[in-house]
Each structure stands twice: as structure tokens, then as C-alpha cells.
Coordinates of C-alpha atoms and ligand atoms in Angstrom, one line a residue:
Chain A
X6 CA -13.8 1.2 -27.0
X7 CA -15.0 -1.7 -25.3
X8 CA -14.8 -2.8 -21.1
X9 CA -13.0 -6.0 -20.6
X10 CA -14.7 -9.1 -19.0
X11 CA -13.7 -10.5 -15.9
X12 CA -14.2 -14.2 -17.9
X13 CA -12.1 -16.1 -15.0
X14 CA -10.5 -15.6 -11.5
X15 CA -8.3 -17.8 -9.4
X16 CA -7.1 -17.4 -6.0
X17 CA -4.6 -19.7 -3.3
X18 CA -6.1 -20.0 0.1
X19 CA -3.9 -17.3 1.8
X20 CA -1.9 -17.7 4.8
X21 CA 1.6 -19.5 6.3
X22 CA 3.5 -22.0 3.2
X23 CA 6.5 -21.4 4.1
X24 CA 7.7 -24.4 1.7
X25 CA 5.8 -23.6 -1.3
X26 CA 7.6 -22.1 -4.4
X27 CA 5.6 -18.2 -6.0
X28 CA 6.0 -20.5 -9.0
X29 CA 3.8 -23.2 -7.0
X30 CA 1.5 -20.9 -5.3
X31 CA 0.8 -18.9 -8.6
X32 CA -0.1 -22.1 -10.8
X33 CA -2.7 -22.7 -9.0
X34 CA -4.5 -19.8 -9.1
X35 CA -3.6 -19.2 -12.5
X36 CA -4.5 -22.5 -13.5
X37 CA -7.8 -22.4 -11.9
X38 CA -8.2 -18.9 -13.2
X39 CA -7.7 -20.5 -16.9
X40 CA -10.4 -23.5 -16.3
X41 CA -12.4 -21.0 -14.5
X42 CA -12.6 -19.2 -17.8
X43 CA -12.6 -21.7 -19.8
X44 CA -10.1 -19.7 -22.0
X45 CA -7.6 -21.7 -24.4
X46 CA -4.2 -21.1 -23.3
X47 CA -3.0 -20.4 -27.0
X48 CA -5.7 -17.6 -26.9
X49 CA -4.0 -16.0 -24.2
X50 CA -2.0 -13.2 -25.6
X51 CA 0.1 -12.0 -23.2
X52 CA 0.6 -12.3 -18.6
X53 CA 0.8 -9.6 -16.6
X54 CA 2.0 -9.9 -13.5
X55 CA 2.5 -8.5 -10.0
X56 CA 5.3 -9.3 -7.6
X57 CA 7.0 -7.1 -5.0
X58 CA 9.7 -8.6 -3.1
X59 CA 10.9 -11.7 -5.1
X60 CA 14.6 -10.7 -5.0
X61 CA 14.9 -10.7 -1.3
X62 CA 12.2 -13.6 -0.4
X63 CA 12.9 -15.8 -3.1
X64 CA 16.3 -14.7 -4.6
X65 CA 14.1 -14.6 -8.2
X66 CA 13.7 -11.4 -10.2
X67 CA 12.8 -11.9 -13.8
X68 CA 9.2 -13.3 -12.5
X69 CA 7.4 -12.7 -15.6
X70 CA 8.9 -15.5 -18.1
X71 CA 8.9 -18.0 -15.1
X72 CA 5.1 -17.5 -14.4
X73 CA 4.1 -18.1 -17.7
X74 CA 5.8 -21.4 -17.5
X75 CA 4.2 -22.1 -14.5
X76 CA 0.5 -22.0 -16.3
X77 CA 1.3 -23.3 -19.6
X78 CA 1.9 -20.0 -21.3
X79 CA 3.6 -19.2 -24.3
X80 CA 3.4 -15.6 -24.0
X81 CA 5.5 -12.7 -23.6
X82 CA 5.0 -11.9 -19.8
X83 CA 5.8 -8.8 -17.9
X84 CA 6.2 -8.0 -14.6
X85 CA 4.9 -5.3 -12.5
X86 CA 5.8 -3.6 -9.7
X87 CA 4.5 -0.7 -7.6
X88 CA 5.2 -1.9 -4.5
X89 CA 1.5 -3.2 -2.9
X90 CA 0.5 -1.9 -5.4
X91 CA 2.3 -3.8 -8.2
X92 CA -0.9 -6.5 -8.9
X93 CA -3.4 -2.9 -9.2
X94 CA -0.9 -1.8 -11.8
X95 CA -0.6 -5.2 -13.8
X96 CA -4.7 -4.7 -14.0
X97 CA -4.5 -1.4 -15.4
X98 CA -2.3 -2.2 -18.2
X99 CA -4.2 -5.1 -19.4
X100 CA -7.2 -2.8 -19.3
X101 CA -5.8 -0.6 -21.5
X102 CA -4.3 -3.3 -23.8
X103 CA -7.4 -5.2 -24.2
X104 CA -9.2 -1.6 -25.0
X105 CA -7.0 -0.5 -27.6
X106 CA -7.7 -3.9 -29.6
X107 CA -4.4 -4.8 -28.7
X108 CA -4.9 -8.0 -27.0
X109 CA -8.2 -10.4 -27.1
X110 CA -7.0 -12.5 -24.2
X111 CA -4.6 -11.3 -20.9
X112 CA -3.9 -13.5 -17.9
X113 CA -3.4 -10.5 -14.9
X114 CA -2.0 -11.9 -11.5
X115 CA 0.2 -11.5 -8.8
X116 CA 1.8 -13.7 -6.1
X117 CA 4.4 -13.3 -2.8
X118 CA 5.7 -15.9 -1.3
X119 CA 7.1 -13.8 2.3
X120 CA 6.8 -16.1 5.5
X121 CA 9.4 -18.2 4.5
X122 CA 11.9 -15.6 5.6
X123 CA 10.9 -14.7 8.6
X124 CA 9.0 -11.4 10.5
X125 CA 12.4 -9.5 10.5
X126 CA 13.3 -9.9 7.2
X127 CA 9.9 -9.3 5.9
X128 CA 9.9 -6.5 7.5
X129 CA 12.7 -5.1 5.8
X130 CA 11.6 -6.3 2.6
X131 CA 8.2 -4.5 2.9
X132 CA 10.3 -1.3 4.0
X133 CA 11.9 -0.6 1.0
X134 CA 8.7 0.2 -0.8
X135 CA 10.1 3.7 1.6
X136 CA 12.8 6.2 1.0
X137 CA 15.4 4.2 1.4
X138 CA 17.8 7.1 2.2
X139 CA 15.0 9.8 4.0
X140 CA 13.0 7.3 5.4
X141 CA 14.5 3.4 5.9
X142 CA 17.8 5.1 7.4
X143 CA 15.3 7.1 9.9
X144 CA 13.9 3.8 11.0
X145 CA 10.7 4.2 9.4
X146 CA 8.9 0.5 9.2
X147 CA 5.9 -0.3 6.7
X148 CA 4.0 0.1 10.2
X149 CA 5.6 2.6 11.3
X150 CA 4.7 4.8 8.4
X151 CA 1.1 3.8 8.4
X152 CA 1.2 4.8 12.5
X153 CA 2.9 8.6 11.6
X154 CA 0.0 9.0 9.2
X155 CA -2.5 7.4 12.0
X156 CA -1.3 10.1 14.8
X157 CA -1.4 13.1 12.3
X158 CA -5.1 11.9 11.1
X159 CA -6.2 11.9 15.0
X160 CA -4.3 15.3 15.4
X161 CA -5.8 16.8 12.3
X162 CA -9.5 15.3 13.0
X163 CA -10.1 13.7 15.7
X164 CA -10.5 9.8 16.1
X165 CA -9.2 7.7 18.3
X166 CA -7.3 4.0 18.3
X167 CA -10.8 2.5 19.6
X168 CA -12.3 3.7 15.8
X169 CA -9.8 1.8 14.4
X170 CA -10.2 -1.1 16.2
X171 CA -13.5 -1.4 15.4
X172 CA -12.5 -1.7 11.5
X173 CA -10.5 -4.8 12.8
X174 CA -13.4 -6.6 14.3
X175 CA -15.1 -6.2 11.1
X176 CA -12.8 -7.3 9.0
X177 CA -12.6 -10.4 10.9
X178 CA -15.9 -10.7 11.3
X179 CA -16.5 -10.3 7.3
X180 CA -13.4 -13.0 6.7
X181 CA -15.2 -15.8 8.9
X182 CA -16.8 -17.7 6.0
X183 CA -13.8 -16.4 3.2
X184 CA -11.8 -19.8 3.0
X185 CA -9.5 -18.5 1.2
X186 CA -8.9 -15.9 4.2
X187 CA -5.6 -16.1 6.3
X188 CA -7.2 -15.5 9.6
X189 CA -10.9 -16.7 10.0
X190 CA -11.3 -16.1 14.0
X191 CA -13.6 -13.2 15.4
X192 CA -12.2 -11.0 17.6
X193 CA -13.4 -8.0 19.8
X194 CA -12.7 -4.2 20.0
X195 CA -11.0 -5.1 23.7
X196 CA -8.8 -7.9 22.2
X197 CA -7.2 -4.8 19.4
X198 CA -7.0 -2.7 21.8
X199 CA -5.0 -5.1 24.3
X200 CA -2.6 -6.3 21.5
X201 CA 1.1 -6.0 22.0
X202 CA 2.0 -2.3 20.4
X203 CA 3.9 -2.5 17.4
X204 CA 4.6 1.1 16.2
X205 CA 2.2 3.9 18.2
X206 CA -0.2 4.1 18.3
X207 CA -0.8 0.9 15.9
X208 CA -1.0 -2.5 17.3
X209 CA -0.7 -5.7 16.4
X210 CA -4.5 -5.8 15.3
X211 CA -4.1 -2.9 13.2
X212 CA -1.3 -4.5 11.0
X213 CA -2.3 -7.0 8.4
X214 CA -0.3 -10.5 8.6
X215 CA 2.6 -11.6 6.6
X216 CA 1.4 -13.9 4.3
X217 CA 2.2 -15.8 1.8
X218 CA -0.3 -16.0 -1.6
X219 CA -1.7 -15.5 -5.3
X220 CA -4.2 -14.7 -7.5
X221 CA -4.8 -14.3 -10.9
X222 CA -7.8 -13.4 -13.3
X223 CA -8.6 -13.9 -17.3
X224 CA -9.8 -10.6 -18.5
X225 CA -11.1 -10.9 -22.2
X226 CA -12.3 -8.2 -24.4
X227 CA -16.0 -7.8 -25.0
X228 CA -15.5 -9.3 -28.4
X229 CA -13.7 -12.1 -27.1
X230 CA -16.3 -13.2 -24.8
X231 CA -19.1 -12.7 -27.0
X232 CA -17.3 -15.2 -29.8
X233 CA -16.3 -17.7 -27.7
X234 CA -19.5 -17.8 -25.7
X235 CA -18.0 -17.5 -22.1
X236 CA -20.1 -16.4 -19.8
X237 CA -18.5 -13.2 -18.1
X238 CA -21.2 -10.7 -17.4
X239 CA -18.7 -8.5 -14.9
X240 CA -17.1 -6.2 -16.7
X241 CA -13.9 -3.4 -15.8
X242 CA -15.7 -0.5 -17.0
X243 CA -13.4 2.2 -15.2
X244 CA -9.4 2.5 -14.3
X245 CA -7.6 5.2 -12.9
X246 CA -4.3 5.3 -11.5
X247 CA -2.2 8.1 -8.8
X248 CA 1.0 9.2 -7.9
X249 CA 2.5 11.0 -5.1
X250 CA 6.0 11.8 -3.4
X251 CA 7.7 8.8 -1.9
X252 CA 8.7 9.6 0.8
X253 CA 6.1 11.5 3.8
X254 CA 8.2 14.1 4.5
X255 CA 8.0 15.9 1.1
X256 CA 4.1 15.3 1.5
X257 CA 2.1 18.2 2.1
X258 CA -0.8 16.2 3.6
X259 CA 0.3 13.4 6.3
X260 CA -3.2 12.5 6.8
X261 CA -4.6 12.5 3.1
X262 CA -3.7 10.3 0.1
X263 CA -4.2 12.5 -3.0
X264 CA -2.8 9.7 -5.0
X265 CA -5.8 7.9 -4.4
X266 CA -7.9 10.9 -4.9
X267 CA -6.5 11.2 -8.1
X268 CA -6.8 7.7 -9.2
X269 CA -10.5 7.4 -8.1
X270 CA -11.6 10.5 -10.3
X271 CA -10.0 8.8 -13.1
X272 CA -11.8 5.5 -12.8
X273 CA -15.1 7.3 -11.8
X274 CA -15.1 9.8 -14.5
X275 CA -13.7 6.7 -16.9
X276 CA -16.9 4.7 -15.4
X277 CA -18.9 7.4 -15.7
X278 CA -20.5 6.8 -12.5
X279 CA -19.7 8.4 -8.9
X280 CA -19.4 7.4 -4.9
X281 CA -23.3 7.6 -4.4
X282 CA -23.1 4.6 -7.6
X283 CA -20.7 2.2 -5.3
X284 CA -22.7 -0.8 -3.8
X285 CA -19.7 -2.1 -2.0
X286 CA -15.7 -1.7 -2.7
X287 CA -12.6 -3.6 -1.8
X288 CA -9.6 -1.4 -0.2
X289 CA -6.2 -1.5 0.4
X290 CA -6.3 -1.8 4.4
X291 CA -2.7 -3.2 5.1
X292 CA -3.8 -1.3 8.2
X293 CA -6.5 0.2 10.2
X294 CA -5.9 3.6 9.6
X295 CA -5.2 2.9 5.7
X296 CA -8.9 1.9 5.4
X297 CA -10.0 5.0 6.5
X298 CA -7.7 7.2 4.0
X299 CA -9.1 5.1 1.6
X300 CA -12.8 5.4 1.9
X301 CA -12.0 9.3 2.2
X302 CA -10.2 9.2 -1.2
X303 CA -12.7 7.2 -2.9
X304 CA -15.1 9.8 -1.8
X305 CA -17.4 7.9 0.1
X306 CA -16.6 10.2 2.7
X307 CA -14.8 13.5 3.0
X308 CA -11.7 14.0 4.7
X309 CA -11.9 13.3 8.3
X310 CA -15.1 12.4 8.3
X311 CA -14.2 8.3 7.8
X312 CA -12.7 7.3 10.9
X313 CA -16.2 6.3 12.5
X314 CA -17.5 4.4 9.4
X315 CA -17.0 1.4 11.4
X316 CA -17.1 2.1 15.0
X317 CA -21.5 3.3 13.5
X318 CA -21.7 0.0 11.2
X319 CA -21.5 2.0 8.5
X320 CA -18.9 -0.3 6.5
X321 CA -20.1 -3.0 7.6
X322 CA -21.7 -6.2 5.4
X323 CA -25.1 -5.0 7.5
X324 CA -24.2 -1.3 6.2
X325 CA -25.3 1.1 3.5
X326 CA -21.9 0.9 2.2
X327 CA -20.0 -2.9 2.7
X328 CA -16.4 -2.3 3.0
X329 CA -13.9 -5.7 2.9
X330 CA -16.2 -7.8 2.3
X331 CA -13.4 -10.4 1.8
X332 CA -12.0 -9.5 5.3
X333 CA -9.3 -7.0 3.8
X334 CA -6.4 -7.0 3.9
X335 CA -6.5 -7.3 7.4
X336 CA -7.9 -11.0 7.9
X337 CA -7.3 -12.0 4.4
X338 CA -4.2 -11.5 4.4
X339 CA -1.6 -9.6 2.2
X340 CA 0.6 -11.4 0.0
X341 CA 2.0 -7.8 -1.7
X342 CA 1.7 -8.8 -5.2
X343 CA -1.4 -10.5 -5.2
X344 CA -3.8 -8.4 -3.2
X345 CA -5.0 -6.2 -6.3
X346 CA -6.0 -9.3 -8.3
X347 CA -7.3 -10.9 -5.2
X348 CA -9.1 -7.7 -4.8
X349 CA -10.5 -8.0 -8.6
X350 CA -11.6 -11.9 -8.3
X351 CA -13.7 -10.7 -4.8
X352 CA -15.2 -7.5 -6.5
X353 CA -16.1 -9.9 -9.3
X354 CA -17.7 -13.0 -7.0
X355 CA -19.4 -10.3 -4.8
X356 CA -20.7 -9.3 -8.0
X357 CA -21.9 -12.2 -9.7
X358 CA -23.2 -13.9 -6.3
X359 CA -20.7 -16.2 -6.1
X360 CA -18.9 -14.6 -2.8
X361 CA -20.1 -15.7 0.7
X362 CA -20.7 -12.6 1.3
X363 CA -22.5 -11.3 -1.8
X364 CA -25.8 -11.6 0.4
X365 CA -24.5 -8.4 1.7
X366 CA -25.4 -6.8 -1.4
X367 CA -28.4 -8.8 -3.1
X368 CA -28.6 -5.9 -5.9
X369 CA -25.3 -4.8 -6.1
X370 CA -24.3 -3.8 -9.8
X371 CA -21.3 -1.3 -8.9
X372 CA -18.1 -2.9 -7.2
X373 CA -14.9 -0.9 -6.7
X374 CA -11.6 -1.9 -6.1
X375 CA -8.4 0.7 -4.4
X376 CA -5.1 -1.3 -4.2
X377 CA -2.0 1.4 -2.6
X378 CA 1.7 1.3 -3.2
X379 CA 3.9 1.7 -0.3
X380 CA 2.5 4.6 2.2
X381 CA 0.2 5.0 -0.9
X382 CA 2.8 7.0 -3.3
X383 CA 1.2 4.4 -5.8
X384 CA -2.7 4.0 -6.0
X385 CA -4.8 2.0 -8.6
X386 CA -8.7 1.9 -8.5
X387 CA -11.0 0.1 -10.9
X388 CA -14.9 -0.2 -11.4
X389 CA -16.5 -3.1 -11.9
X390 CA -19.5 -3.3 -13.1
X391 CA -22.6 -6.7 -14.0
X392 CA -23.0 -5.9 -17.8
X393 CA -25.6 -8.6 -19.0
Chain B
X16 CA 30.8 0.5 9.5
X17 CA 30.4 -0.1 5.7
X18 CA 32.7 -0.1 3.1
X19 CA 30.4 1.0 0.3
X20 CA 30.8 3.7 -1.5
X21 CA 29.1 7.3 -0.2
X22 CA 25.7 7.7 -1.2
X23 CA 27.2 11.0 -3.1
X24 CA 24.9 14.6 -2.0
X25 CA 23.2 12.6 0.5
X26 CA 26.0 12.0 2.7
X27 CA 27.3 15.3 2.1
X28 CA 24.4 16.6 3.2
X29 CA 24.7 14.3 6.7
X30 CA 28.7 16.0 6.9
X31 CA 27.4 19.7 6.7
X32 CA 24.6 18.6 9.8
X33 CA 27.2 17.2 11.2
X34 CA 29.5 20.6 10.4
X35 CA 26.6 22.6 11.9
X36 CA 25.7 23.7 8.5
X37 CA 23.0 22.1 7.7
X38 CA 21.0 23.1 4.7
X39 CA 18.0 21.9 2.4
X40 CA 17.9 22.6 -1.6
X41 CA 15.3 25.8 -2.7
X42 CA 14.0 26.2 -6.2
X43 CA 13.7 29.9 -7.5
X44 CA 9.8 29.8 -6.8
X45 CA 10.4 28.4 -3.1
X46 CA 9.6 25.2 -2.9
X47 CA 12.4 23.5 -0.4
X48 CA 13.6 19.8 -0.5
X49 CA 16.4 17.7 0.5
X50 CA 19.0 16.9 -1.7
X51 CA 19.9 15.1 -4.1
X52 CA 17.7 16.9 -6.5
X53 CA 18.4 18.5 -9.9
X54 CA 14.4 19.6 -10.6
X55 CA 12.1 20.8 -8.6
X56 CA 9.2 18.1 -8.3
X57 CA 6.5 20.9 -7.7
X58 CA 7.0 23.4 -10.4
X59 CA 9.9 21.6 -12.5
X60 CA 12.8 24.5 -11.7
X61 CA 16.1 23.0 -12.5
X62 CA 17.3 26.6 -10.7
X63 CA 18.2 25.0 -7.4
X64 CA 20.4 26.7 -4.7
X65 CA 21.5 25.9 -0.7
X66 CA 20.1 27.8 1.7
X67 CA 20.4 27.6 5.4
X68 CA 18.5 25.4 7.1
X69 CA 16.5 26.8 10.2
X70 CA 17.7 25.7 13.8
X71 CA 14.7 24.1 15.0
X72 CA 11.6 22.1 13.6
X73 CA 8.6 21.4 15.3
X74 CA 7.5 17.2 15.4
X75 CA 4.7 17.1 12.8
X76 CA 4.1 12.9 13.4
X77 CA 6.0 10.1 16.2
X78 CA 5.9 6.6 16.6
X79 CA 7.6 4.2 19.1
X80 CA 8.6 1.5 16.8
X81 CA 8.7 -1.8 18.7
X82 CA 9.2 -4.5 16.1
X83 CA 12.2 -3.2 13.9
X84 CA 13.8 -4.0 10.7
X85 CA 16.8 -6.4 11.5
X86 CA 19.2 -2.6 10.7
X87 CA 17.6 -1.3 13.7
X88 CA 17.4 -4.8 16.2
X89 CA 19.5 -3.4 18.9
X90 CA 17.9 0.3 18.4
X91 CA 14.2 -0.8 19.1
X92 CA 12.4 0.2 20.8
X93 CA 13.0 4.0 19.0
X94 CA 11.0 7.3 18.2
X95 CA 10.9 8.2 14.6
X96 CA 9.3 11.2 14.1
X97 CA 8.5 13.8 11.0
X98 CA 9.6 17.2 12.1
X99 CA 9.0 20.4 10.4
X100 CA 11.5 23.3 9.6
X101 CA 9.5 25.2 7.3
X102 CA 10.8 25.1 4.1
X103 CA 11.3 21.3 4.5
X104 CA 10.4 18.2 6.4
X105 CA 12.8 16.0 7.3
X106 CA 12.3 12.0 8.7
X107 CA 14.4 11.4 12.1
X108 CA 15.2 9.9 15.2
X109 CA 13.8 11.5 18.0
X110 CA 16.8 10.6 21.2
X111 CA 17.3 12.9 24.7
X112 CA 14.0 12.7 25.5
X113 CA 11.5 9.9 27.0
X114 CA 9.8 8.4 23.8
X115 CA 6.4 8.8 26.0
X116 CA 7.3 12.5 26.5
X117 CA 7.8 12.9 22.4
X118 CA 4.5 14.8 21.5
X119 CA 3.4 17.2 18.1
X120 CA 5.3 20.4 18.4
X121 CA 8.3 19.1 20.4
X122 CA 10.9 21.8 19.2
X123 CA 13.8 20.0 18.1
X124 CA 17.0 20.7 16.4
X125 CA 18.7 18.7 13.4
X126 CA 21.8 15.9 14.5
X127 CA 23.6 13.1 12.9
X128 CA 24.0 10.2 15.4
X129 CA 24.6 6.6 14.8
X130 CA 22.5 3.7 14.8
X131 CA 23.5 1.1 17.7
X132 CA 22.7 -2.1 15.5
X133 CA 24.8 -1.2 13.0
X134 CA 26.8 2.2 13.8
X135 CA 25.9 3.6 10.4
X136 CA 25.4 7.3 10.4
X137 CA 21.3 8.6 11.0
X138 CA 19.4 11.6 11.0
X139 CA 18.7 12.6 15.1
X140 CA 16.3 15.0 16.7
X141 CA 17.4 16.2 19.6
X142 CA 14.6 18.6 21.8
X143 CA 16.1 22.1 21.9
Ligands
ZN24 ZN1 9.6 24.6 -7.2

């Protein structure tokens, strides 16, 4: 068995285009992906591809066959969707299919095109990732969920809303040189803390922005590479993936993900490598308090333990342990689909020194990546790792 | 409000609440849900029976939500909490009480009320 190579990787500035087309938004990033690589298109044996809400923003299921077009592929092309999730998933599966000696060449990506309808209806798309009959008909919002799971985490351990507003500020602060970042402005613990409320105790500066977005990466097998010359030193050396109820209420943990415990032990154990390994990781922090849950699961620190990562500098690009160093989710921005290949192409520029802000880790040789479905009933995780 | 078709065992469920007999689904090893179920997702027992749900729950979670989904416009700003009744948790809206007066471990009991955007039925907590 061999560990894919990261031979290529693609990404839209992300933020407000209303007007442009998924299809538009993901040819770019998969064509620069492609020349990025260096890859022939006929080599390419198959897209996979991520995309949440495409029905309701766009009136367009059937994404897969259309996005090939859109790069130049004739392949078969699949989509995937795990809600937030869905791009994570996409990754995984080419994993595995480029292990098995399946495929030589796979094209993973993901895009969301969501302003274009508006905050309301966004916010109804990104709801039905929920229970539709436990949970939408309660009026449980995407924030909404993440702020039931933010007041049980500060009743079960202790935190406050100042801890995670000091996660915002350094997101933001880590996004200020990302140009492909949605929101490139600094901002203050006072300014979260002062934001209009959106769903207790979560405010506006807890809640990543709509955005519209894609990315998309040319993962190769080792073979592949090695024939063909490319140069693609970073390497997915470890997947997992976790499940858990849909909806909270049949959760016995309100303030835990196990999904993403699960899926981290899989990656780590399929990496062979653990927490202490990590030089730096990418997380699904579609808010505040989902950054936290994810550093727990990842086991960089136990449960309840991670609410003051950021609030001691801990996470941040000065820290032992850099956490977003793309700006998350938060400042980045979140187009659904995209964000685990987005989160793949930063893990792999932070890697190869490429990022802005791979001075943060001048040695780093262990990147991981946790992209969460939903109020994380879906979890992916990968390892990436510089194999010379 | 709508004319689509009942959403089969989970309305039913709604009409018991609504008949005062409200009830959640047990497995024969105990593990309690909310129907529609045929298996148990814990221990995969297709034995599933009714029982009667307790009166009260306690709230395990709250939020005020202030920026709604358009089903819920003329609703916001609303409380939807998590409450506990033991064998089962169960998602609702928390009305007859101050939203700043909601806090974990308000006692509440389990309602059907409508929703004021659209008048479609909802699960309600009301404090008990
Ligand atoms: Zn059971």
C-alpha cells in the first residue's frame, strides 16, 4: 500500500460572488489545481467531488458530471455529500481508491456557491444538515446548534464566551496575509464580545460567514508521481472517518464529538503517528466553540481542557501547537463543500513552505486536517505528511 | 397550514402529546428514542414497545435564537432548548417563561404549539 501525493492544489479567493456560477467558481480552482500538478487531464481517472446545498442555492443536483465538464474531464465523477463535511469525505474515498491501485490519478474538490440567496435562505439551507423532523421543526439553526453545544460545554467545564472570542481574534489575525481568505481585517476580543447576538450565547463573531467558494486538489499515487516526475513530496499518509446520531438530542454527550474521536484514532493509528506528532492542523471551526471540540477530539487536549488554548496563545501561529493557520473557517470563510479540500491544499502549502504562514512552523513535517458534518454527526480527519 | 401528506409516526406521536399521552419508543435492553424507529441504534433490538413518557424533563441546553430560518421569521427571537426526561431527550420550544429566565434544569413539561410564521404544529416546553 502506498500514501497518495498531494501533486497539485487549487483554491478561489473566498468570499461574496453572488453572480458567479459552482460551475465557474470550481474551474478555476480545479484548473489551477490541474496546471498546479502538471497532471494530463486524460491521466486523471476519475473526480470526486463535494457539494452540499446545490439543490436549494443553485437549483443543480447531479454536480458530479457537470464539474468534470467544467475542467476538461472525461471521467466518471461522483459526488459527495456529508453535509460540511461532504469535501472531507470526497478525500477519503480517493484515498482509498488510489491505495487499492485502483486509480493512478483523482481530481478531489468541492465548491458552494450560497450568498447568492441570501442570509435567510442560507440559513435554512445549512439547517437541514439537522433533524429535519426533531430538530429543524424545533427551530434549531446551524448556530443555534453549535450555541446548545457551547452552553452545555461551559456548564459541563467551565469557560466562558470571552475564551471563545479569543479563538476569533486569532483566526483573524492568522487570515491577514491569506488572500484567498474571505475576511482579512483584525479584530479584538471587545469587538466579539460586543457583536450583535445571534443564538446565545454565540455572536456574530463566533459564526463563520456565508461564503461563496472552491477548491480542489490532484492526489496521485506514489507510483504515479515517481513515473511522471512531479514533484509532490506531501503525502496523505493517514484517513479516518466518524459517525454519530444526527440529531443532539439522542446524543449522550452535548459537549463532546465522539465522531471525531473516532475518526482521529483511525487516521492516527492509519499514520502511525499520534497528537504529540502534529506540528500544526487545520479544523473545522464553523464556530468558536466547534474549534474547541475539535482540538479535544484530535487529542491535543482532553475534554474540557481546550477552551483556553487560545485565550494562553497556545493555538496560536506563535504557539507550540498552530491551529487555523489559514484563518479557519472563521475568517476564511466556509463555502460547505469546499472547506475539506481547502483544508487539504492549506495543510499541504503549510507543509511544503509555500503558505504565508508556514513560517509558523519552519520544521513542520506532520499536518492534520478535521473537516465536521452538520453538528459533527459526520467527521473526516487526514494526516499529511513531507515524504522526500 | 400544509396540505402535505402526515409525516406518518412522527405526527402521531405530536397527536398523543397533544392527547396527553405522550410516549417515547423502548428497546427490550432500555435504550429510549423517539419514534419513528424499527431498530434500536444502540444495541440493534428490533423489539420496540411504547411506554409512557415521564411528565416533566429538566433543560439539558437553551439558546435565544435571534436570526431565524425564514419558517421561523415571525417566531424570532425564540428559546430552543434540549430537555431531558430520562429515558429520552427531546428538541423544543421553550414558551411561558422569559427567554432570559430559561436556565439548565428548568422543569418543564412536554406541549404541542404552533409556530407563528407558519402555524405548523411544534414541539413546546412549557415550565411546570
Ligand atoms: Zn437498545
Amino acid at each position: 500500500m502506498t500514501d497518495p501525493r498531494i501533486a497539485g492544489a487549487g483554491v478561489t479567493k473566498f468570499g461574496k460572488h453572488p453572480e458567479r456560477t459552482g460551475r465557474d467558481l470550481f474551474a478555476e480552482a480545479g484548473l489551477e489545481a490541474l496546471d498546479d500538478a502538471g497532471v494530463a487531464p486524460d491521466d486523471v481517472d476519475a473526480l470526486y467531488y463535494g457539494n452540499f446545498m446545490g439543490e436549494l442555492a443553485e437549483h443543480q443536483g447531479h454536480q458530479g458530471p457537470l464539474m468534470a465538464e467544467a475542467i476538461g474531464l472525461d471521467a466518471p465523477a461522483t459526488r459527495f455529500e456529508a453535509a460540511c463535511a461532504s469535501a472531507g469525505a470526497a478525500v477519503r474515498e480517493a484515498v482509498k481508491s488510489l491505495r487499492n491501485g485502483e486509480s493512478d490519478v483523482i481530481v478531489v474538490g468541492g465548491a458552494e456557491r450560497m450568498t447568492n440567496i441570501g442570509t435567510a435562505a442560507a440559513t435554512d439551507a445549512l439547517a437541514i444538515a439537522a433533524d429535519d423532523l426533531y430538530e429543524i421543526r424545533a427551530g434549531m439553526t446551524f448556530p443555534g446548534a453549535y450555541a446548545l453545544m457551547a452552553r452545555s460545554y461551559f456548564d459541563q467545564y467551565g469557560g466562558s464566551h470571552e475564551d471563545l472570542a479569543h479563538i476569533a481574534v486569532k483566526n483573524h489575525e492568522h487570515a491577514l496575509v491569506n488572500e484567498h481568505a474571505q475576511i482579512q481585517k483584525a479584530i479584538t476580543v471587545e469587538d466579539a464580545l460586543e457583536a450583535p447576538t445571534i443564538a446565545s450565547p454565540l455572536g456574530l463573531y463566533d459564526s463563520c460567514p456565508i461564503t461563496d467558494g472552491a477548491a480542489a486538489a490532484v492526489l496521485t499515487s506514489e507510483e504515479y508521481a515517481e513515473d511522471h516526475g512531479l514533484d509532490a513530496p506531501i503525502a496523505v499518509t493517514g484517513t479516518g472517518q466518524g459517525g454519530d446520531n444526527l440529531a443532539l438530542q439522542d446524543r449522550p454527550h452535548l459537549a463532546q464529538t465522539p465522531a471525531a474521536d473516532k475518526a482521529a484514532e483511525e487516521a492516527y493509528a492509519d499514520a502511525g503517528i499520534g497528537p504529540d506528532d502534529v506540528d500544526f492542523a487545520e479544523v473545522h471551526d464553523c464556530f468558536t466553540i466547534a474549534e474547541v471540540l475539535a482540538i479535544e477530539s484530535l487529542g491535543f487536549y482532553d475534554h474540557g481542557e481546550g477552551i483556553h488554548a487560545a485565550t494562553n496563545g497556545e493555538t496560536d501561529r506563535h504557539g507550540e501547537l498552530p491551529i487555523n493557520l489559514s484563518g479557519g473557517l472563521k475568517a476564511k470563510g466556509h463555502p460547505v463543500g469546499a472547506t475539506g479540500v481547502a483544508q487539504l491544499a492549506t495543510a499541504a502549502w503549510v507543509l511544503d513552505g509555500s503558505h504565508p504562514r508556514a513560517d509558523a512552523v519552519p520544521d513542520g513535517t506532520v499536518g492534520v486536517t478535521h473537516n465536521a458534518g452538520g453538528t459533527v454527526a459526520s467527521t473526516t480527519v487526514h494526516v499529511l505528511e513531507v515524504r522526500e | 397550514m400544509t396540505d402535505a401528506a402526515p409525516d406518518g409516526q412522527y405526527d402521531a406521536w405530536l397527536d398523543a402529546i397533544e392527547d396527553g399521552e405522550a410516549y417515547y419508543i423502548e428497546c427490550e435492553n432500555g435504550h429510549g428514542w423517539l419514534p419513528p424507529r424499527r431498530v434500536c441504534p444502540d444495541c440493534g433490538s428490533r423489539e420496540l414497545t411504547e411506554e409512557q413518557m415521564p411528565e416533566s424533563g429538566e433543560v439539558l441546553t437553551h439558546s435565544t435564537i435571534t436570526v431565524p430560518t425564514p419558517q421561523f421569521e415571525d417566531d424570532a427571537p425564540y428559546v430552543t432548548a434540549i430537555a431531558d426526561f430520562g429515558p429520552v431527550s427531546v428538541t423544543g420550544l421553550v414558551r411561558g417563561i422569559d427567554p432570559d429566565d430559561v436556565t439548565i434544569g428548568t422543569v418543564v413539561g412536554l406541549h404541542v404549539g404552533e409556530r407563528a410564521t407558519t402555524g405548523d404544529r411544534a414541539v413546546v416546553f412549557e415550565p411546570r
